[in-house]
mmCIF file of C-alpha atoms and ligand atoms in Angstrom:
data_model
loop_
_atom_site.group_PDB
_atom_site.id
_atom_site.type_symbol
_atom_site.label_atom_id
_atom_site.label_comp_id
_atom_site.label_asym_id
_atom_site.label_seq_id
_atom_site.Cartn_x
_atom_site.Cartn_y
_atom_site.Cartn_z
ATOM 1 C CA MET A 1 -70.782 -67.562 -102.149
ATOM 2 C CA ASN A 2 -68.782 -66.441 -98.994
ATOM 3 C CA LYS A 3 -69.996 -68.770 -96.284
ATOM 4 C CA ASP A 4 -69.972 -66.438 -93.642
ATOM 5 C CA LEU A 5 -72.462 -64.090 -95.122
ATOM 6 C CA SER A 6 -75.100 -66.637 -93.626
ATOM 7 C CA GLN A 7 -73.943 -65.974 -90.218
ATOM 8 C CA LEU A 8 -75.056 -61.917 -90.361
ATOM 9 C CA HIS A 9 -77.955 -60.928 -88.498
ATOM 10 C CA GLN A 10 -81.058 -59.644 -89.845
ATOM 11 C CA TYR A 11 -80.538 -55.677 -89.606
ATOM 12 C CA PRO A 12 -82.710 -54.100 -86.544
ATOM 13 C CA PHE A 13 -85.037 -52.116 -89.167
ATOM 14 C CA GLU A 14 -85.900 -55.185 -91.123
ATOM 15 C CA LYS A 15 -86.959 -57.002 -87.923
ATOM 16 C CA LEU A 16 -89.139 -53.835 -87.075
ATOM 17 C CA ALA A 17 -90.764 -53.587 -90.554
ATOM 18 C CA ALA A 18 -91.577 -57.425 -90.024
ATOM 19 C CA LEU A 19 -92.595 -56.750 -86.636
ATOM 20 C CA ILE A 20 -95.150 -54.054 -87.525
ATOM 21 C CA LYS A 21 -95.867 -55.863 -90.863
ATOM 22 C CA GLY A 22 -100.181 -55.911 -91.025
ATOM 23 C CA SER A 23 -100.709 -53.718 -88.480
ATOM 24 C CA GLN A 24 -103.227 -51.003 -88.902
ATOM 25 C CA PRO A 25 -102.554 -47.878 -86.885
ATOM 26 C CA PRO A 26 -105.272 -45.034 -86.648
ATOM 27 C CA GLN A 27 -105.170 -43.273 -89.692
ATOM 28 C CA ASN A 28 -105.982 -39.980 -87.944
ATOM 29 C CA LEU A 29 -102.527 -40.330 -86.357
ATOM 30 C CA GLU A 30 -99.557 -39.095 -88.436
ATOM 31 C CA HIS A 31 -96.746 -41.399 -88.077
ATOM 32 C CA ILE A 32 -93.698 -40.558 -85.915
ATOM 33 C CA ALA A 33 -90.765 -42.338 -85.854
ATOM 34 C CA LEU A 34 -88.348 -42.519 -82.974
ATOM 35 C CA SER A 35 -86.624 -45.510 -84.207
ATOM 36 C CA MET A 36 -84.153 -44.182 -86.890
ATOM 37 C CA GLY A 37 -81.145 -42.292 -85.540
ATOM 38 C CA GLU A 38 -81.192 -40.421 -88.811
ATOM 39 C CA PRO A 39 -80.481 -36.539 -87.994
ATOM 40 C CA GLN A 40 -83.739 -34.562 -89.150
ATOM 41 C CA HIS A 41 -82.271 -31.055 -88.414
ATOM 42 C CA PRO A 42 -81.571 -29.018 -91.685
ATOM 43 C CA ALA A 43 -78.244 -29.737 -93.008
ATOM 44 C CA PRO A 44 -76.169 -26.514 -93.153
ATOM 45 C CA HIS A 45 -76.692 -24.339 -96.289
ATOM 46 C CA PHE A 46 -73.112 -23.141 -96.803
ATOM 47 C CA VAL A 47 -71.935 -27.038 -96.944
ATOM 48 C CA ILE A 48 -74.490 -27.721 -99.374
ATOM 49 C CA ASP A 49 -73.517 -24.487 -101.634
ATOM 50 C CA ASN A 50 -69.928 -25.422 -101.612
ATOM 51 C CA LEU A 51 -70.780 -28.918 -102.488
ATOM 52 C CA ILE A 52 -72.943 -27.719 -105.710
ATOM 53 C CA ALA A 53 -69.957 -25.010 -106.565
ATOM 54 C CA HIS A 54 -67.652 -28.035 -106.748
ATOM 55 C CA MET A 55 -69.621 -30.409 -108.682
ATOM 56 C CA HIS A 56 -67.261 -29.777 -111.669
ATOM 57 C CA GLN A 57 -64.436 -31.944 -109.531
ATOM 58 C CA LEU A 58 -66.354 -35.027 -110.421
ATOM 59 C CA SER A 59 -64.562 -34.863 -113.854
ATOM 60 C CA THR A 60 -61.335 -36.414 -111.965
ATOM 61 C CA TYR A 61 -60.551 -39.638 -109.984
ATOM 62 C CA PRO A 62 -60.369 -38.505 -106.227
ATOM 63 C CA SER A 63 -57.495 -39.508 -103.910
ATOM 64 C CA THR A 64 -58.038 -42.342 -101.481
ATOM 65 C CA ARG A 65 -55.745 -40.408 -99.094
ATOM 66 C CA GLY A 66 -57.555 -37.434 -99.196
ATOM 67 C CA LYS A 67 -56.985 -33.831 -100.313
ATOM 68 C CA PRO A 68 -54.269 -32.120 -97.899
ATOM 69 C CA GLU A 69 -56.798 -29.097 -97.195
ATOM 70 C CA LEU A 70 -59.438 -31.939 -96.177
ATOM 71 C CA ARG A 71 -56.719 -33.618 -93.612
ATOM 72 C CA GLU A 72 -55.499 -30.231 -92.530
ATOM 73 C CA ALA A 73 -58.738 -29.236 -91.515
ATOM 74 C CA ILE A 74 -59.606 -32.512 -89.884
ATOM 75 C CA THR A 75 -56.376 -32.152 -87.835
ATOM 76 C CA THR A 76 -56.974 -29.008 -86.603
ATOM 77 C CA TRP A 77 -60.697 -29.762 -85.901
ATOM 78 C CA LEU A 78 -59.612 -32.919 -83.731
ATOM 79 C CA SER A 79 -56.656 -30.853 -82.139
ATOM 80 C CA ASN A 80 -58.968 -28.198 -80.802
ATOM 81 C CA ARG A 81 -61.814 -30.447 -79.952
ATOM 82 C CA PHE A 82 -59.838 -32.845 -77.708
ATOM 83 C CA SER A 83 -57.130 -30.322 -76.683
ATOM 84 C CA ILE A 84 -54.414 -31.929 -78.524
ATOM 85 C CA LYS A 85 -50.945 -30.253 -78.679
ATOM 86 C CA PRO A 86 -50.567 -28.877 -82.438
ATOM 87 C CA GLY A 87 -47.995 -31.052 -84.068
ATOM 88 C CA LEU A 88 -48.932 -34.157 -82.482
ATOM 89 C CA LEU A 89 -51.439 -34.919 -85.000
ATOM 90 C CA ASP A 90 -49.513 -34.846 -88.313
ATOM 91 C CA PRO A 91 -52.429 -34.683 -91.230
ATOM 92 C CA ASN A 92 -50.025 -36.854 -93.378
ATOM 93 C CA GLN A 93 -49.855 -39.820 -91.139
ATOM 94 C CA HIS A 94 -52.664 -39.931 -88.396
ATOM 95 C CA VAL A 95 -55.435 -38.925 -90.732
ATOM 96 C CA LEU A 96 -57.582 -40.476 -93.694
ATOM 97 C CA PRO A 97 -61.045 -39.693 -94.953
ATOM 98 C CA VAL A 98 -63.930 -42.454 -94.843
ATOM 99 C CA ASN A 99 -67.461 -42.352 -96.431
ATOM 100 C CA GLY A 100 -69.085 -41.983 -93.148
ATOM 101 C CA THR A 101 -68.267 -44.007 -89.940
ATOM 102 C CA ARG A 102 -70.163 -47.068 -90.822
ATOM 103 C CA GLU A 103 -67.810 -47.648 -93.735
ATOM 104 C CA GLY A 104 -64.537 -46.868 -91.677
ATOM 105 C CA LEU A 105 -66.053 -49.011 -89.091
ATOM 106 C CA PHE A 106 -66.392 -52.027 -91.394
ATOM 107 C CA ALA A 107 -63.521 -51.817 -93.507
ATOM 108 C CA ILE A 108 -60.607 -51.614 -90.452
ATOM 109 C CA ALA A 109 -61.937 -55.098 -89.239
ATOM 110 C CA GLN A 110 -61.066 -56.475 -92.776
ATOM 111 C CA CYS A 111 -57.583 -54.408 -92.789
ATOM 112 C CA VAL A 112 -56.185 -55.046 -88.732
ATOM 113 C CA LEU A 113 -57.229 -58.853 -87.902
ATOM 114 C CA ASP A 114 -55.079 -61.372 -88.624
ATOM 115 C CA ARG A 115 -56.817 -64.637 -89.915
ATOM 116 C CA GLN A 116 -53.728 -66.882 -89.351
ATOM 117 C CA LEU A 117 -54.110 -66.609 -85.480
ATOM 118 C CA ASP A 118 -56.703 -69.087 -84.144
ATOM 119 C CA ASP A 119 -59.531 -68.146 -82.143
ATOM 120 C CA ALA A 120 -59.654 -64.004 -82.775
ATOM 121 C CA LEU A 121 -61.920 -61.978 -80.968
ATOM 122 C CA VAL A 122 -63.526 -58.894 -81.633
ATOM 123 C CA PHE A 123 -64.891 -57.299 -78.757
ATOM 124 C CA MET A 124 -67.724 -54.830 -78.839
ATOM 125 C CA PRO A 125 -70.222 -53.263 -76.393
ATOM 126 C CA ASN A 126 -73.732 -55.022 -75.970
ATOM 127 C CA PRO A 127 -76.022 -53.538 -77.370
ATOM 128 C CA PHE A 128 -74.160 -52.115 -79.969
ATOM 129 C CA TYR A 129 -74.224 -50.904 -83.464
ATOM 130 C CA GLN A 130 -74.665 -53.980 -85.840
ATOM 131 C CA ILE A 131 -71.835 -52.735 -88.385
ATOM 132 C CA TYR A 132 -69.187 -53.975 -85.610
ATOM 133 C CA GLU A 133 -70.618 -57.694 -85.479
ATOM 134 C CA GLY A 134 -70.983 -57.761 -89.462
ATOM 135 C CA ALA A 135 -67.310 -56.511 -89.599
ATOM 136 C CA ALA A 136 -65.981 -58.966 -87.316
ATOM 137 C CA ILE A 137 -67.834 -62.205 -88.873
ATOM 138 C CA LEU A 138 -66.571 -61.092 -92.303
ATOM 139 C CA ALA A 139 -63.080 -60.849 -91.228
ATOM 140 C CA GLY A 140 -63.287 -64.292 -90.169
ATOM 141 C CA ALA A 141 -63.263 -63.699 -86.104
ATOM 142 C CA SER A 142 -65.770 -63.902 -83.580
ATOM 143 C CA PRO A 143 -67.881 -61.241 -81.803
ATOM 144 C CA ARG A 144 -67.513 -61.132 -78.087
ATOM 145 C CA TYR A 145 -70.424 -59.339 -76.729
ATOM 146 C CA LEU A 146 -69.776 -57.152 -73.416
ATOM 147 C CA ASP A 147 -72.913 -56.463 -71.612
ATOM 148 C CA CYS A 148 -73.510 -52.530 -70.993
ATOM 149 C CA LEU A 149 -75.488 -52.657 -67.712
ATOM 150 C CA GLU A 150 -76.875 -50.031 -65.427
ATOM 151 C CA GLU A 151 -74.689 -51.368 -62.472
ATOM 152 C CA ASN A 152 -71.479 -50.403 -64.929
ATOM 153 C CA GLN A 153 -73.309 -47.062 -66.135
ATOM 154 C CA TYR A 154 -74.108 -48.879 -69.293
ATOM 155 C CA LEU A 155 -70.346 -49.624 -70.385
ATOM 156 C CA PRO A 156 -68.118 -52.867 -70.733
ATOM 157 C CA ASP A 157 -67.044 -53.777 -67.459
ATOM 158 C CA LEU A 158 -63.375 -53.977 -68.341
ATOM 159 C CA ASP A 159 -62.695 -55.848 -64.802
ATOM 160 C CA ALA A 160 -64.935 -58.909 -66.033
ATOM 161 C CA ILE A 161 -62.636 -59.778 -68.788
ATOM 162 C CA SER A 162 -60.048 -62.368 -67.934
ATOM 163 C CA ASP A 163 -56.251 -62.044 -69.161
ATOM 164 C CA ALA A 164 -56.758 -64.966 -71.364
ATOM 165 C CA GLN A 165 -59.775 -63.270 -72.967
ATOM 166 C CA TRP A 166 -57.753 -59.927 -73.553
ATOM 167 C CA LYS A 167 -55.099 -62.167 -75.259
ATOM 168 C CA ARG A 168 -57.339 -63.502 -77.867
ATOM 169 C CA CYS A 169 -58.923 -60.012 -78.465
ATOM 170 C CA GLN A 170 -57.430 -58.519 -81.972
ATOM 171 C CA LEU A 171 -59.725 -55.733 -81.829
ATOM 172 C CA ILE A 172 -62.057 -53.837 -79.757
ATOM 173 C CA TYR A 173 -64.866 -51.376 -80.775
ATOM 174 C CA ILE A 174 -66.129 -49.043 -78.464
ATOM 175 C CA CYS A 175 -68.872 -46.561 -78.765
ATOM 176 C CA SER A 176 -68.597 -43.031 -76.755
ATOM 177 C CA PRO A 177 -71.033 -41.478 -76.538
ATOM 178 C CA GLY A 178 -73.003 -44.825 -76.730
ATOM 179 C CA ASN A 179 -75.564 -45.588 -79.234
ATOM 180 C CA PRO A 180 -78.216 -46.775 -77.701
ATOM 181 C CA THR A 181 -77.197 -46.236 -74.107
ATOM 182 C CA GLY A 182 -76.023 -42.077 -74.285
ATOM 183 C CA SER A 183 -73.575 -43.509 -72.200
ATOM 184 C CA VAL A 184 -69.955 -41.584 -71.945
ATOM 185 C CA MET A 185 -66.592 -43.126 -71.383
ATOM 186 C CA SER A 186 -64.256 -41.098 -69.009
ATOM 187 C CA PRO A 187 -60.993 -40.106 -69.534
ATOM 188 C CA PRO A 188 -59.751 -42.819 -66.888
ATOM 189 C CA TYR A 189 -62.005 -45.436 -68.593
ATOM 190 C CA LEU A 190 -60.439 -44.952 -71.715
ATOM 191 C CA ARG A 191 -56.700 -44.920 -70.257
ATOM 192 C CA ARG A 192 -57.319 -48.109 -68.951
ATOM 193 C CA LEU A 193 -58.615 -49.566 -72.147
ATOM 194 C CA ILE A 194 -55.490 -47.939 -73.811
ATOM 195 C CA GLU A 195 -53.073 -49.733 -71.114
ATOM 196 C CA LEU A 196 -54.942 -52.917 -71.513
ATOM 197 C CA ALA A 197 -54.565 -52.565 -75.489
ATOM 198 C CA GLN A 198 -50.970 -51.910 -75.073
ATOM 199 C CA ARG A 199 -50.539 -54.647 -72.952
ATOM 200 C CA HIS A 200 -52.321 -57.199 -74.673
ATOM 201 C CA ASP A 201 -51.544 -55.734 -78.087
ATOM 202 C CA PHE A 202 -55.306 -55.195 -79.636
ATOM 203 C CA VAL A 203 -56.459 -52.250 -81.565
ATOM 204 C CA ILE A 204 -59.098 -49.824 -80.339
ATOM 205 C CA ALA A 205 -61.221 -48.540 -82.708
ATOM 206 C CA SER A 206 -63.445 -46.060 -81.246
ATOM 207 C CA ASP A 207 -66.898 -45.087 -82.577
ATOM 208 C CA GLU A 208 -67.256 -41.190 -81.486
ATOM 209 C CA CYS A 209 -69.662 -40.303 -84.238
ATOM 210 C CA TYR A 210 -71.982 -38.761 -81.413
ATOM 211 C CA SER A 211 -68.935 -37.037 -79.601
ATOM 212 C CA GLU A 212 -70.812 -33.449 -80.741
ATOM 213 C CA ILE A 213 -74.416 -34.246 -79.497
ATOM 214 C CA TYR A 214 -74.010 -33.227 -75.848
ATOM 215 C CA PHE A 215 -75.830 -30.770 -73.210
ATOM 216 C CA ASP A 216 -73.349 -28.862 -71.486
ATOM 217 C CA GLU A 217 -71.121 -26.724 -73.794
ATOM 218 C CA ASP A 218 -68.557 -26.381 -70.919
ATOM 219 C CA HIS A 219 -68.043 -30.477 -70.727
ATOM 220 C CA PRO A 220 -68.178 -32.140 -74.309
ATOM 221 C CA PRO A 221 -67.200 -35.908 -74.501
ATOM 222 C CA PRO A 222 -63.806 -37.025 -74.047
ATOM 223 C CA GLY A 223 -62.216 -38.709 -77.219
ATOM 224 C CA LEU A 224 -59.627 -41.981 -77.327
ATOM 225 C CA LEU A 225 -56.870 -39.662 -78.976
ATOM 226 C CA GLY A 226 -57.149 -37.036 -76.480
ATOM 227 C CA VAL A 227 -56.632 -39.405 -73.798
ATOM 228 C CA ALA A 228 -53.739 -41.069 -75.452
ATOM 229 C CA ALA A 229 -51.918 -37.624 -76.076
ATOM 230 C CA ASP A 230 -52.426 -36.772 -72.243
ATOM 231 C CA MET A 231 -50.938 -40.206 -71.296
ATOM 232 C CA GLY A 232 -47.826 -39.202 -73.421
ATOM 233 C CA LEU A 233 -48.614 -41.930 -75.996
ATOM 234 C CA HIS A 234 -47.828 -39.416 -78.776
ATOM 235 C CA SER A 235 -47.563 -42.397 -81.267
ATOM 236 C CA PHE A 236 -51.441 -43.051 -81.031
ATOM 237 C CA SER A 237 -50.082 -46.804 -81.057
ATOM 238 C CA ARG A 238 -53.253 -49.031 -81.394
ATOM 239 C CA CYS A 239 -55.646 -45.977 -80.988
ATOM 240 C CA LEU A 240 -58.130 -45.454 -83.884
ATOM 241 C CA ALA A 241 -60.841 -42.625 -83.601
ATOM 242 C CA PHE A 242 -63.883 -42.488 -86.254
ATOM 243 C CA HIS A 243 -65.787 -39.447 -86.498
ATOM 244 C CA SER A 244 -68.364 -38.368 -88.806
ATOM 245 C CA LEU A 245 -70.442 -35.204 -90.344
ATOM 246 C CA SER A 246 -73.896 -37.243 -90.245
ATOM 247 C CA LYS A 247 -74.695 -36.453 -86.844
ATOM 248 C CA ARG A 248 -72.437 -33.314 -85.955
ATOM 249 C CA SER A 249 -73.519 -31.513 -89.208
ATOM 250 C CA ASN A 250 -76.697 -33.220 -90.155
ATOM 251 C CA LEU A 251 -75.359 -34.557 -93.274
ATOM 252 C CA PRO A 252 -76.023 -38.170 -93.188
ATOM 253 C CA GLY A 253 -76.291 -38.257 -97.180
ATOM 254 C CA LEU A 254 -72.702 -37.003 -97.663
ATOM 255 C CA ARG A 255 -71.191 -39.888 -96.467
ATOM 256 C CA SER A 256 -68.350 -37.811 -94.797
ATOM 257 C CA GLY A 257 -65.983 -38.737 -91.947
ATOM 258 C CA PHE A 258 -62.568 -39.592 -90.970
ATOM 259 C CA VAL A 259 -60.544 -41.920 -88.770
ATOM 260 C CA ALA A 260 -57.474 -40.872 -87.161
ATOM 261 C CA GLY A 261 -54.631 -42.395 -85.000
ATOM 262 C CA ASP A 262 -51.738 -44.990 -85.270
ATOM 263 C CA ALA A 263 -49.823 -44.071 -88.128
ATOM 264 C CA GLU A 264 -48.474 -47.521 -88.841
ATOM 265 C CA ILE A 265 -52.235 -48.944 -89.179
ATOM 266 C CA LEU A 266 -53.333 -46.193 -91.035
ATOM 267 C CA LYS A 267 -50.719 -46.588 -93.766
ATOM 268 C CA ASN A 268 -51.825 -50.029 -94.013
ATOM 269 C CA PHE A 269 -55.558 -48.701 -93.920
ATOM 270 C CA LEU A 270 -54.723 -46.749 -97.106
ATOM 271 C CA ASN A 271 -53.168 -49.344 -98.934
ATOM 272 C CA TYR A 272 -56.414 -51.743 -98.329
ATOM 273 C CA ARG A 273 -58.458 -48.519 -99.190
ATOM 274 C CA THR A 274 -56.791 -48.150 -102.480
ATOM 275 C CA TYR A 275 -57.638 -51.766 -103.194
ATOM 276 C CA HIS A 276 -61.397 -51.406 -101.918
ATOM 277 C CA GLY A 277 -62.106 -48.406 -104.166
ATOM 278 C CA CYS A 278 -63.604 -46.365 -101.496
ATOM 279 C CA ALA A 279 -62.003 -42.877 -101.948
ATOM 280 C CA MET A 280 -64.381 -40.220 -100.999
ATOM 281 C CA SER A 281 -65.739 -38.067 -104.040
ATOM 282 C CA ALA A 282 -63.539 -34.356 -104.837
ATOM 283 C CA PRO A 283 -66.637 -32.362 -104.193
ATOM 284 C CA THR A 284 -67.340 -34.298 -100.802
ATOM 285 C CA GLN A 285 -63.823 -33.498 -99.699
ATOM 286 C CA THR A 286 -64.146 -29.714 -100.296
ATOM 287 C CA ALA A 287 -67.433 -29.372 -98.596
ATOM 288 C CA SER A 288 -66.419 -31.764 -95.836
ATOM 289 C CA THR A 289 -63.572 -29.125 -95.501
ATOM 290 C CA ALA A 290 -65.729 -26.273 -94.897
ATOM 291 C CA ALA A 291 -68.100 -28.424 -92.603
ATOM 292 C CA TRP A 292 -65.302 -29.169 -90.234
ATOM 293 C CA GLY A 293 -63.870 -25.832 -90.219
ATOM 294 C CA ASP A 294 -67.093 -24.283 -88.745
ATOM 295 C CA GLU A 295 -68.648 -24.953 -85.396
ATOM 296 C CA THR A 296 -71.016 -22.251 -85.333
ATOM 297 C CA HIS A 297 -73.927 -24.903 -86.777
ATOM 298 C CA VAL A 298 -72.919 -27.567 -84.657
ATOM 299 C CA ILE A 299 -73.605 -25.310 -81.378
ATOM 300 C CA GLU A 300 -77.050 -24.405 -83.285
ATOM 301 C CA ASN A 301 -77.585 -28.179 -83.436
ATOM 302 C CA ARG A 302 -77.059 -29.095 -80.010
ATOM 303 C CA GLN A 303 -79.241 -26.310 -78.755
ATOM 304 C CA ARG A 304 -82.093 -27.884 -80.710
ATOM 305 C CA TYR A 305 -81.628 -31.355 -78.969
ATOM 306 C CA ARG A 306 -81.034 -29.721 -75.882
ATOM 307 C CA GLU A 307 -84.713 -28.225 -75.834
ATOM 308 C CA LYS A 308 -86.068 -31.722 -77.165
ATOM 309 C CA PHE A 309 -84.615 -33.705 -74.394
ATOM 310 C CA GLU A 310 -85.786 -30.870 -71.564
ATOM 311 C CA GLN A 311 -89.388 -31.051 -72.748
ATOM 312 C CA VAL A 312 -89.645 -34.926 -73.802
ATOM 313 C CA LEU A 313 -88.092 -35.907 -70.385
ATOM 314 C CA ALA A 314 -90.501 -33.564 -68.585
ATOM 315 C CA LEU A 315 -93.239 -35.363 -70.106
ATOM 316 C CA LEU A 316 -92.344 -39.028 -69.480
ATOM 317 C CA SER A 317 -90.537 -38.251 -66.171
ATOM 318 C CA ASP A 318 -93.862 -39.740 -64.273
ATOM 319 C CA THR A 319 -94.406 -42.478 -66.712
ATOM 320 C CA LEU A 320 -91.888 -44.278 -68.715
ATOM 321 C CA ALA A 321 -89.047 -41.949 -66.849
ATOM 322 C CA PRO A 322 -86.149 -42.699 -68.907
ATOM 323 C CA ARG A 323 -82.612 -41.628 -67.758
ATOM 324 C CA LYS A 324 -81.126 -38.491 -69.308
ATOM 325 C CA PRO A 325 -78.408 -39.946 -71.516
ATOM 326 C CA GLN A 326 -75.000 -38.487 -70.877
ATOM 327 C CA ALA A 327 -74.730 -37.676 -74.516
ATOM 328 C CA GLY A 328 -75.864 -38.332 -78.009
ATOM 329 C CA PHE A 329 -79.658 -38.135 -79.276
ATOM 330 C CA TYR A 330 -81.113 -41.565 -77.867
ATOM 331 C CA LEU A 331 -83.068 -42.241 -75.143
ATOM 332 C CA TRP A 332 -82.516 -46.058 -73.639
ATOM 333 C CA ALA A 333 -86.059 -46.582 -71.500
ATOM 334 C CA SER A 334 -87.328 -49.580 -69.813
ATOM 335 C CA THR A 335 -90.446 -50.805 -70.766
ATOM 336 C CA PRO A 336 -93.193 -51.822 -68.287
ATOM 337 C CA ILE A 337 -94.147 -54.639 -70.817
ATOM 338 C CA PRO A 338 -91.770 -56.868 -72.847
ATOM 339 C CA ASP A 339 -90.092 -54.496 -75.371
ATOM 340 C CA ILE A 340 -90.953 -56.244 -78.657
ATOM 341 C CA GLU A 341 -94.658 -55.926 -77.299
ATOM 342 C CA PHE A 342 -94.202 -52.396 -76.228
ATOM 343 C CA ALA A 343 -92.870 -51.711 -79.745
ATOM 344 C CA ARG A 344 -95.989 -53.473 -81.533
ATOM 345 C CA ARG A 345 -98.310 -51.809 -79.531
ATOM 346 C CA LEU A 346 -97.215 -48.248 -79.793
ATOM 347 C CA TYR A 347 -97.092 -48.606 -83.287
ATOM 348 C CA ALA A 348 -100.720 -50.438 -83.683
ATOM 349 C CA GLN A 349 -102.467 -47.843 -81.117
ATOM 350 C CA GLN A 350 -100.272 -44.673 -81.433
ATOM 351 C CA ASN A 351 -98.516 -44.678 -84.842
ATOM 352 C CA VAL A 352 -95.298 -44.299 -83.235
ATOM 353 C CA THR A 353 -92.380 -46.435 -84.105
ATOM 354 C CA VAL A 354 -89.415 -47.316 -81.407
ATOM 355 C CA LEU A 355 -86.826 -50.006 -81.738
ATOM 356 C CA PRO A 356 -87.199 -52.785 -79.213
ATOM 357 C CA GLY A 357 -83.907 -53.071 -77.192
ATOM 358 C CA GLN A 358 -83.128 -56.478 -78.000
ATOM 359 C CA TYR A 359 -83.045 -55.908 -81.777
ATOM 360 C CA LEU A 360 -80.065 -54.137 -80.802
ATOM 361 C CA SER A 361 -78.008 -56.684 -78.590
ATOM 362 C CA ARG A 362 -77.661 -60.342 -78.429
ATOM 363 C CA ASP A 363 -77.665 -63.154 -75.625
ATOM 364 C CA SER A 364 -74.078 -62.700 -74.099
ATOM 365 C CA GLY A 365 -74.502 -65.925 -72.113
ATOM 366 C CA ASP A 366 -75.829 -63.689 -69.066
ATOM 367 C CA GLY A 367 -78.779 -62.764 -71.095
ATOM 368 C CA ASN A 368 -79.846 -60.400 -73.635
ATOM 369 C CA PRO A 369 -79.287 -56.459 -72.118
ATOM 370 C CA GLY A 370 -81.918 -55.009 -74.347
ATOM 371 C CA VAL A 371 -84.975 -56.777 -73.044
ATOM 372 C CA ASN A 372 -87.385 -54.900 -71.693
ATOM 373 C CA LYS A 373 -85.820 -51.668 -73.070
ATOM 374 C CA VAL A 374 -86.601 -49.727 -76.090
ATOM 375 C CA ARG A 375 -84.463 -47.279 -77.904
ATOM 376 C CA MET A 376 -86.212 -44.112 -79.087
ATOM 377 C CA ALA A 377 -83.915 -41.236 -81.399
ATOM 378 C CA LEU A 378 -85.240 -37.742 -80.640
ATOM 379 C CA VAL A 379 -84.676 -36.986 -84.406
ATOM 380 C CA ALA A 380 -87.837 -35.446 -85.027
ATOM 381 C CA PRO A 381 -88.763 -31.718 -85.014
ATOM 382 C CA LEU A 382 -89.539 -31.018 -81.535
ATOM 383 C CA HIS A 383 -93.310 -30.533 -81.576
ATOM 384 C CA GLN A 384 -93.333 -34.616 -83.245
ATOM 385 C CA CYS A 385 -91.038 -35.596 -80.275
ATOM 386 C CA LEU A 386 -93.382 -34.094 -77.827
ATOM 387 C CA GLU A 387 -96.538 -35.486 -79.559
ATOM 388 C CA ALA A 388 -94.817 -38.813 -79.599
ATOM 389 C CA ALA A 389 -94.063 -38.476 -75.973
ATOM 390 C CA ASN A 390 -98.076 -37.734 -75.391
ATOM 391 C CA ARG A 391 -99.030 -40.840 -77.171
ATOM 392 C CA ILE A 392 -96.442 -42.837 -75.198
ATOM 393 C CA ASN A 393 -98.033 -41.766 -72.438
ATOM 394 C CA LEU A 394 -101.637 -42.698 -73.588
ATOM 395 C CA LEU A 395 -100.157 -45.902 -74.244
ATOM 396 C CA LEU A 396 -98.948 -46.659 -70.895
ATOM 397 C CA SER A 397 -102.227 -45.535 -69.486
ATOM 398 C CA THR A 398 -103.977 -48.325 -71.096
ATOM 399 C CA LEU A 399 -101.197 -50.816 -69.514
HETATM 400 C C1 LIG B 401 -72.931 -45.756 -83.455
HETATM 401 C C2 LIG B 401 -72.924 -45.668 -84.557
HETATM 402 N N1 LIG B 401 -71.936 -45.420 -85.271
HETATM 403 C C3 LIG B 401 -71.623 -45.225 -86.391
HETATM 404 C C4 LIG B 401 -72.762 -45.189 -87.354
HETATM 405 C C5 LIG B 401 -72.833 -44.745 -88.776
HETATM 406 O O1 LIG B 401 -72.605 -43.436 -89.102
HETATM 407 P P1 LIG B 401 -72.305 -42.615 -90.530
HETATM 408 O O2 LIG B 401 -71.502 -43.744 -91.313
HETATM 409 O O3 LIG B 401 -73.488 -41.783 -91.151
HETATM 410 O O4 LIG B 401 -71.224 -41.748 -90.218
HETATM 411 C C6 LIG B 401 -74.071 -44.725 -86.736
HETATM 412 C C7 LIG B 401 -75.078 -44.553 -87.591
HETATM 413 O O5 LIG B 401 -76.471 -44.481 -87.175
HETATM 414 C C8 LIG B 401 -74.356 -45.206 -85.365
HETATM 415 O O6 LIG B 401 -75.293 -44.897 -84.836
#
């Protein structure tokens, strides 16, 4: 067996299942899950209909590069969304479909990391999406955890990293809007990171799968490629952005996303993917083309989250008092008792599951930034999120 497999950490949801195993929550309370970031709003009908209408395409092998129409639709979406001058992004060079960002984020490490170099580091936020860590380990590198703390707006402190450390960095994962913190990287922050990547020669993998869940229609979160284009970095050198239909369009089961950016890396990534055998099925490509071409359902989706955040935050404002995230659909809240105990009691007494913060983070040497935090995903219907908030208040009143 590959020895590196034994270094993989247990997945947060397995830890949660073990934590609550054997607990008997009150039978009269229905279970409400705030633990998983799985969208629960309905998938758009027109995408499902499109998928069904094109099922006959299953009779052909799909192309790994993706159909031209799909790459065109993605390029148009990216250019509009991030105000990138039309023509700068070439659908033939700068875009590849991936089967959800998870798959793409994992695979890119296997493609870009040079195993011949000693001491390769992969930087990632802490807390973080655990795939980054597994991708680094299975590509033969070591993860370096960058704490995301309140005093730094829950973003990695780029100034705290020495030149010697940057030199060892081959790849950095960033996540904006962040899971679980909901922090958004500003254009100056992204510009600084892009400059560091050029100076120290590392690749930025920007996980932007929550970019379409935000509160102010006039202020969408910026993205890596938009900032690169504004800097005049028209080659998008060392910059890769990952997007997905899972959260934007409530299609987590479709397994559809894309990676865009540096043409040279994507040429090699296409080669890697050809061997890996991860072409997106043809009906999925066609349905995804339709999904990227529509914004109406995305605007409606945001409105649903907006309502939930307003009402849930109002209920919790005098008790748990979580900060409103800048974007995304998570609350990252401090707990008055240890996070694991909070999650355990909330399940045992109120039949609500949340994720203990320390299941999403590691001790970086300066402590574990997830300690005494919980992540709550407001994905359930509004009435369930409100009911969960009321039950959290009941638990808090007993502490
Ligand atoms: C930060 C982050 N990145 C990537 C993903 C993967 O999303 P998908 O593979 O569905 O695009 C998730 C899923 O929850 C996530 O939270």
